[in-house]
Coordinates of C-alpha atoms in Angstrom, one line a residue:
M1 CA -91.2 -5.0 -41.1
I2 CA -92.2 -8.2 -42.8
F3 CA -89.3 -7.9 -45.2
K4 CA -86.9 -7.3 -42.2
R5 CA -88.2 -10.4 -40.4
G6 CA -87.9 -12.4 -43.6
A7 CA -84.3 -11.3 -44.1
I8 CA -83.4 -12.3 -40.6
L9 CA -85.1 -15.7 -41.1
F10 CA -83.3 -16.2 -44.4
F11 CA -79.8 -15.4 -42.9
F12 CA -80.6 -17.7 -39.9
L13 CA -81.5 -20.5 -42.3
V14 CA -78.4 -19.9 -44.4
S15 CA -76.2 -19.9 -41.3
T16 CA -77.8 -23.1 -40.0
V17 CA -77.4 -24.9 -43.3
G18 CA -73.8 -23.7 -43.5
L19 CA -73.0 -24.9 -39.9
A20 CA -74.7 -28.3 -40.7
Q21 CA -72.7 -28.6 -43.9
Q22 CA -69.5 -27.9 -42.0
E23 CA -70.4 -30.5 -39.4
K24 CA -71.2 -33.0 -42.1
T25 CA -67.9 -32.3 -43.9
K26 CA -66.1 -32.7 -40.6
S27 CA -67.8 -36.0 -39.9
L28 CA -66.6 -37.3 -43.3
F29 CA -63.0 -36.9 -42.1
R30 CA -63.3 -37.9 -38.4
D31 CA -63.9 -41.4 -37.0
S32 CA -66.9 -41.8 -34.8
I33 CA -65.0 -44.0 -32.4
D34 CA -62.0 -41.8 -31.5
G35 CA -62.7 -38.5 -33.3
K36 CA -59.3 -38.8 -35.1
L37 CA -58.5 -38.1 -38.8
D38 CA -60.0 -40.9 -40.9
V39 CA -61.2 -41.0 -44.5
S40 CA -63.5 -44.1 -44.3
N41 CA -66.7 -42.1 -44.4
F42 CA -65.5 -39.8 -47.1
L43 CA -64.7 -42.8 -49.3
I44 CA -68.0 -44.6 -48.6
E45 CA -70.6 -41.9 -48.3
A46 CA -69.2 -39.2 -50.6
N47 CA -67.7 -41.4 -53.3
G48 CA -64.5 -39.7 -52.4
F49 CA -60.9 -40.5 -53.1
I50 CA -57.6 -40.3 -51.3
P51 CA -55.5 -37.7 -53.1
V52 CA -52.1 -39.3 -52.5
V53 CA -49.4 -36.7 -53.2
Q54 CA -46.2 -38.4 -52.2
L55 CA -42.5 -38.4 -52.7
I56 CA -40.8 -40.9 -55.0
T57 CA -37.9 -42.2 -53.0
E58 CA -36.7 -45.0 -55.2
P59 CA -32.9 -44.7 -55.4
A60 CA -32.8 -46.0 -59.0
L61 CA -34.9 -43.0 -60.0
G62 CA -32.7 -40.3 -58.5
G63 CA -33.8 -40.7 -54.8
I64 CA -36.5 -37.9 -55.0
G65 CA -39.5 -37.1 -57.1
G66 CA -43.2 -36.4 -56.9
L67 CA -46.2 -38.7 -57.6
L68 CA -49.9 -37.7 -57.7
T69 CA -52.2 -40.6 -57.3
P70 CA -56.0 -40.1 -56.7
I71 CA -57.2 -43.5 -55.4
F72 CA -60.9 -44.3 -55.3
I73 CA -61.9 -47.1 -52.9
H74 CA -65.5 -48.3 -52.9
P75 CA -66.9 -51.2 -50.9
N76 CA -68.0 -54.0 -53.2
K77 CA -71.8 -54.1 -53.3
Y78 CA -71.8 -57.9 -53.3
Q79 CA -71.0 -58.9 -49.7
E80 CA -71.0 -62.5 -48.4
E81 CA -71.7 -63.3 -44.8
G82 CA -68.6 -64.5 -43.0
K83 CA -66.3 -63.9 -46.0
Y84 CA -64.1 -60.9 -46.6
V85 CA -64.8 -59.2 -50.0
A86 CA -62.2 -56.7 -51.1
P87 CA -63.3 -53.3 -52.1
N88 CA -63.0 -52.1 -55.7
I89 CA -60.0 -49.8 -56.4
T90 CA -59.6 -47.3 -59.2
A91 CA -56.5 -45.1 -59.5
G92 CA -54.7 -42.8 -61.8
F93 CA -51.1 -41.6 -61.5
A94 CA -48.6 -39.2 -62.8
G95 CA -45.0 -38.6 -61.6
Y96 CA -41.7 -37.0 -62.2
T97 CA -38.3 -37.7 -60.6
A98 CA -34.9 -36.1 -60.0
N99 CA -33.2 -38.1 -62.8
D100 CA -35.7 -36.7 -65.4
S101 CA -38.0 -39.8 -65.5
W102 CA -41.7 -39.2 -66.0
F103 CA -44.8 -41.4 -66.4
F104 CA -48.6 -41.4 -66.2
G105 CA -51.3 -44.0 -66.3
G106 CA -54.2 -45.7 -64.5
M107 CA -55.5 -49.0 -63.2
R108 CA -58.5 -50.7 -61.8
I109 CA -58.7 -53.7 -59.4
A110 CA -62.2 -55.1 -58.9
S111 CA -64.2 -58.3 -58.3
L112 CA -67.7 -59.7 -59.1
P113 CA -68.2 -62.1 -56.2
K114 CA -71.7 -63.1 -57.5
Y115 CA -69.9 -64.7 -60.5
G116 CA -66.7 -65.6 -58.7
L117 CA -64.6 -63.3 -60.8
K118 CA -61.7 -61.0 -60.2
Y119 CA -60.1 -58.7 -62.7
R120 CA -57.3 -56.2 -63.1
I121 CA -56.6 -53.8 -65.9
G122 CA -54.1 -51.0 -66.3
G123 CA -52.0 -49.0 -68.7
A124 CA -49.1 -46.5 -68.6
Y125 CA -46.7 -44.4 -70.7
A126 CA -43.3 -43.7 -69.4
S127 CA -39.9 -42.2 -70.1
V128 CA -37.6 -43.6 -67.5
N129 CA -33.9 -43.3 -66.9
L130 CA -32.3 -46.3 -65.2
D131 CA -28.8 -47.5 -64.5
F132 CA -28.0 -51.1 -65.0
Y133 CA -24.9 -52.8 -63.5
R134 CA -22.7 -55.5 -65.0
D135 CA -19.4 -57.1 -64.1
I136 CA -17.4 -56.8 -67.4
G137 CA -14.2 -58.4 -66.1
S138 CA -13.0 -55.6 -63.8
N139 CA -14.1 -57.5 -60.7
K140 CA -16.6 -54.8 -59.9
D141 CA -19.9 -53.8 -61.3
V142 CA -19.9 -51.1 -64.0
E143 CA -22.8 -48.7 -64.4
F144 CA -24.6 -48.4 -67.7
P145 CA -27.3 -45.7 -68.0
F146 CA -30.3 -46.1 -70.4
N147 CA -33.5 -44.2 -71.2
F148 CA -36.6 -46.3 -71.6
E149 CA -39.6 -44.9 -73.5
T150 CA -42.3 -47.4 -73.0
F151 CA -46.0 -47.9 -73.5
G152 CA -47.5 -50.8 -71.5
F153 CA -50.8 -52.5 -70.9
F154 CA -51.8 -55.2 -68.5
G155 CA -55.0 -57.2 -67.9
S156 CA -56.0 -60.3 -65.9
L157 CA -59.2 -62.2 -65.3
T158 CA -59.6 -65.1 -62.8
K159 CA -62.4 -67.3 -61.7
E160 CA -62.9 -69.0 -58.3
I161 CA -62.8 -72.8 -58.4
G162 CA -65.8 -73.9 -56.3
N163 CA -65.9 -72.2 -52.9
T164 CA -62.2 -72.7 -52.2
N165 CA -60.7 -69.2 -52.4
I166 CA -58.6 -70.5 -55.2
Y167 CA -58.7 -68.4 -58.4
A168 CA -57.4 -69.4 -61.8
G169 CA -57.3 -67.5 -65.0
L170 CA -55.5 -65.7 -67.7
E171 CA -53.4 -62.5 -67.8
Y172 CA -51.7 -60.5 -70.6
L173 CA -48.8 -58.0 -70.7
F174 CA -48.0 -55.8 -73.7
L175 CA -44.9 -53.6 -73.9
K176 CA -43.7 -51.4 -76.7
N177 CA -40.2 -50.2 -76.0
N178 CA -37.8 -47.6 -77.4
I179 CA -34.5 -47.9 -75.6
S180 CA -31.6 -45.4 -75.8
P181 CA -28.1 -45.9 -74.3
E182 CA -27.0 -42.8 -72.4
F183 CA -23.3 -43.6 -72.4
A184 CA -20.5 -43.2 -74.9
F185 CA -19.4 -46.4 -76.7
T186 CA -17.5 -47.6 -79.7
A187 CA -19.0 -51.1 -79.4
L188 CA -22.0 -52.2 -77.4
P189 CA -21.3 -54.1 -74.1
D190 CA -21.7 -57.9 -74.4
F191 CA -25.1 -57.9 -72.6
V192 CA -26.7 -55.5 -75.1
T193 CA -27.9 -56.1 -78.6
E194 CA -29.4 -53.6 -81.1
K195 CA -32.6 -55.7 -81.3
E196 CA -33.2 -54.7 -77.7
F197 CA -33.4 -51.0 -78.5
K198 CA -36.8 -51.0 -80.3
N199 CA -39.2 -53.9 -79.9
V200 CA -42.6 -55.3 -78.9
Q201 CA -43.2 -57.8 -76.1
S202 CA -46.5 -59.5 -76.1
S203 CA -46.9 -61.9 -73.2
P204 CA -50.0 -64.0 -72.4
G205 CA -50.0 -66.1 -69.3
F206 CA -51.8 -68.3 -66.8
I207 CA -52.2 -67.4 -63.1
I208 CA -53.4 -69.3 -60.0
E209 CA -54.0 -67.5 -56.7
Y210 CA -55.1 -68.5 -53.2
D211 CA -56.0 -65.6 -51.0
V212 CA -57.5 -65.8 -47.4
R213 CA -56.0 -62.6 -46.0
D214 CA -58.4 -60.7 -43.8
N215 CA -57.6 -57.5 -45.7
I216 CA -55.9 -56.5 -49.0
F217 CA -54.4 -53.2 -47.7
T218 CA -52.7 -54.0 -44.3
P219 CA -53.5 -57.6 -43.4
N220 CA -53.4 -58.8 -39.8
K221 CA -53.7 -62.5 -40.6
G222 CA -54.1 -64.8 -43.5
T223 CA -52.3 -66.2 -46.5
L224 CA -51.7 -65.2 -50.1
I225 CA -50.1 -67.7 -52.6
T226 CA -49.7 -66.7 -56.2
T227 CA -48.0 -68.4 -59.2
N228 CA -48.0 -67.3 -62.8
F229 CA -46.4 -68.4 -66.1
R230 CA -46.0 -66.0 -69.1
V231 CA -44.8 -66.6 -72.6
N232 CA -43.2 -64.4 -75.2
A233 CA -43.0 -65.9 -78.7
D234 CA -43.6 -65.3 -82.4
W235 CA -47.1 -66.6 -82.1
T236 CA -47.9 -64.1 -79.3
G237 CA -46.6 -61.2 -81.4
S238 CA -43.4 -60.7 -79.4
D239 CA -40.0 -59.9 -80.9
F240 CA -38.4 -62.3 -78.3
E241 CA -38.6 -65.9 -77.3
Y242 CA -38.6 -66.4 -73.6
Q243 CA -40.8 -67.5 -70.6
N244 CA -41.2 -66.3 -67.0
F245 CA -42.4 -68.2 -64.0
S246 CA -42.9 -66.6 -60.6
A247 CA -44.3 -67.7 -57.3
W248 CA -44.7 -65.9 -54.0
I249 CA -46.2 -66.5 -50.6
L250 CA -47.3 -63.8 -48.1
Q251 CA -48.2 -65.1 -44.6
Y252 CA -49.5 -63.0 -41.7
F253 CA -49.9 -64.0 -38.0
Q254 CA -51.5 -61.8 -35.3
T255 CA -49.5 -63.3 -32.5
T256 CA -50.9 -60.9 -29.9
A257 CA -53.5 -58.2 -29.9
K258 CA -50.8 -55.6 -30.8
L259 CA -48.2 -57.6 -32.8
V260 CA -48.6 -58.7 -36.4
S261 CA -45.8 -60.9 -37.9
G262 CA -45.5 -61.0 -41.7
F263 CA -43.4 -63.3 -43.9
R264 CA -42.6 -63.2 -47.6
L265 CA -41.1 -65.9 -49.8
E266 CA -40.6 -65.4 -53.5
T267 CA -38.8 -66.8 -56.5
Q268 CA -38.6 -65.8 -60.2
Q269 CA -37.3 -68.0 -63.1
Q270 CA -36.7 -66.9 -66.6
F271 CA -36.0 -69.2 -69.6
G272 CA -35.0 -68.4 -73.2
E273 CA -33.5 -65.3 -74.7
A274 CA -34.9 -62.2 -73.0
P275 CA -33.9 -58.5 -73.2
F276 CA -31.5 -57.6 -70.4
Y277 CA -33.8 -55.1 -68.9
V278 CA -36.6 -57.6 -68.2
E279 CA -34.4 -60.1 -66.3
P280 CA -35.8 -60.8 -62.8
G281 CA -34.5 -58.4 -60.2
I282 CA -34.4 -58.3 -56.4
S283 CA -37.2 -56.2 -54.8
L284 CA -36.3 -55.2 -51.3
R285 CA -36.6 -52.0 -49.4
G286 CA -33.2 -50.3 -49.4
V287 CA -32.1 -52.0 -52.7
P288 CA -32.4 -49.9 -55.9
A289 CA -34.6 -51.3 -58.6
V290 CA -32.8 -53.4 -61.2
R291 CA -29.5 -53.2 -59.1
Y292 CA -29.3 -57.0 -58.9
Q293 CA -30.6 -59.1 -61.7
G294 CA -30.3 -62.7 -62.9
T295 CA -32.1 -65.4 -64.7
S296 CA -33.5 -66.6 -61.3
T297 CA -34.0 -64.9 -58.0
Y298 CA -34.8 -66.2 -54.5
L299 CA -36.0 -63.9 -51.7
A300 CA -37.1 -64.1 -48.0
E301 CA -38.3 -61.2 -45.9
T302 CA -40.1 -60.6 -42.6
E303 CA -41.9 -57.6 -41.3
Q304 CA -43.0 -57.1 -37.7
R305 CA -45.7 -54.5 -36.9
Y306 CA -46.5 -53.3 -33.4
D307 CA -49.7 -51.3 -32.8
F308 CA -48.8 -48.8 -30.0
T309 CA -52.4 -47.4 -30.2
M310 CA -55.3 -48.0 -32.5
R311 CA -54.0 -45.4 -34.9
W312 CA -50.2 -45.5 -34.6
S313 CA -47.9 -48.5 -35.3
G314 CA -44.2 -49.1 -35.7
V315 CA -42.6 -51.6 -38.1
A316 CA -39.2 -53.4 -38.4
F317 CA -38.2 -55.5 -41.3
T318 CA -35.2 -57.5 -42.6
G319 CA -34.6 -59.9 -45.5
M320 CA -32.1 -61.6 -47.8
A321 CA -32.1 -62.5 -51.5
K322 CA -29.9 -63.8 -54.3
A323 CA -30.0 -63.0 -58.0
I324 CA -28.3 -65.8 -60.0
A325 CA -26.9 -65.0 -63.4
D326 CA -26.9 -67.5 -66.3
K327 CA -24.3 -70.3 -65.7
E328 CA -23.8 -69.1 -62.1
S329 CA -24.4 -71.3 -59.1
F330 CA -26.6 -70.4 -56.1
K331 CA -23.6 -70.7 -53.8
S332 CA -21.4 -68.3 -55.7
A333 CA -24.1 -65.6 -56.2
K334 CA -23.8 -62.6 -54.0
L335 CA -26.0 -62.5 -50.9
I336 CA -28.1 -59.3 -50.8
Y337 CA -29.7 -58.3 -47.4
N338 CA -31.8 -55.4 -46.1
Y339 CA -33.0 -54.1 -42.8
G340 CA -35.0 -51.1 -41.7
V341 CA -37.8 -49.5 -39.7
G342 CA -40.9 -47.4 -40.2
F343 CA -44.2 -46.2 -38.9
R344 CA -47.9 -46.5 -39.9
Y345 CA -51.0 -44.4 -39.3
L346 CA -54.5 -46.0 -39.6
L347 CA -55.9 -43.6 -42.3
A348 CA -59.2 -45.5 -43.1
R349 CA -60.3 -47.8 -40.2
K350 CA -63.2 -49.3 -42.0
F351 CA -60.8 -50.6 -44.7
N352 CA -57.9 -51.3 -42.3
L353 CA -55.8 -49.1 -44.5
R354 CA -52.6 -47.8 -43.0
M355 CA -50.0 -45.4 -44.5
G356 CA -46.5 -44.5 -43.4
I357 CA -42.9 -44.2 -44.2
D358 CA -40.1 -46.8 -44.2
V359 CA -36.3 -46.3 -44.2
G360 CA -34.2 -49.3 -45.4
W361 CA -30.5 -50.2 -45.8
S362 CA -28.9 -52.9 -47.8
N363 CA -25.3 -54.0 -48.8
N364 CA -24.3 -50.7 -50.4
D365 CA -27.5 -48.6 -50.5
F366 CA -30.1 -46.7 -48.6
G367 CA -33.7 -45.8 -49.4
Y368 CA -36.8 -44.3 -47.9
Y369 CA -40.4 -45.1 -49.0
I370 CA -43.9 -43.8 -48.7
V371 CA -46.0 -46.9 -48.0
F372 CA -49.7 -47.1 -48.9
G373 CA -51.2 -50.2 -47.2
S374 CA -48.4 -52.7 -47.2
A375 CA -44.9 -52.5 -48.6
W376 CA -45.6 -55.9 -50.2
N377 CA -48.8 -54.7 -52.1
N378 CA -46.9 -54.7 -55.4
R379 CA -46.8 -58.5 -54.9
S380 CA -50.5 -58.8 -54.2

């Protein structure tokens, strides 16, 4: 009799613990405010991650592919009253696309506010198939396919100047490339040299950044201004002699409680003799990567986001840009434009992290994109 009662009590306790565990698990993925799907508590309380399994929709990579990216987001333990401190982000990634490109790597973005420091570090290995376009005198662009087997490493460290939100510091990019042309030829095209097939690029640089956005994922207001200058030379260990300067501005206004207006300005400048595949290119939704390149680029884009509810938003965007080749004037360079629409879902309210899908059109192309945070995050 005692055993029977003990067994009943045991199963009751197991059932109770099981139900409590289910409720706890449920609460990790539901917001206490509206009860909707939200991963904020999972990231904060369970040291969890967002297992982003998404399509690769970049037209230059075949238009379809898969990417697995576990993203760990943890609030920074150093918080300052009245000042936004970005969370620390650690992510790995591995992907494969329809044109037989594959890659894997990892990165970390973090800060030490107590010491006024921010750092980024990452590395990757890739075998990527890309088509480059050049006008070789036929009055239309000709397509040249290449395979790029590349190992890359990047790191940066910046320090805040006073209490100004201005950070300055150093960055470094290393690339070891093995390039193979995937087209038949009796002589190489004029824009390609054999030196570009196998080389090392070692590029130290200097960076200055001003960041007063209210959020790094999906800002509602604030400004980001970034400039950097990088050098490749014999003394840096590079096989090429060239320099890159870039500058961009992201500006956000919350014009009403539901409408957020974003604006992006960007320029890239290259000096010296660089490999054709590292020339600055236009980065706009709907425009394939490396489709338009030049020794300098100029770009302007706007995105408008309207929050229909706390969770669901719609976006519309448009922009224009020019990539100016060497010895070409700004006026004669082709005007590239884009336009498109998309939607967002507030996936982690406590981080103001939204995800969604954008579809974009340009002069001659179309693309669709899975967006994590902001479509401009690759510039922030």
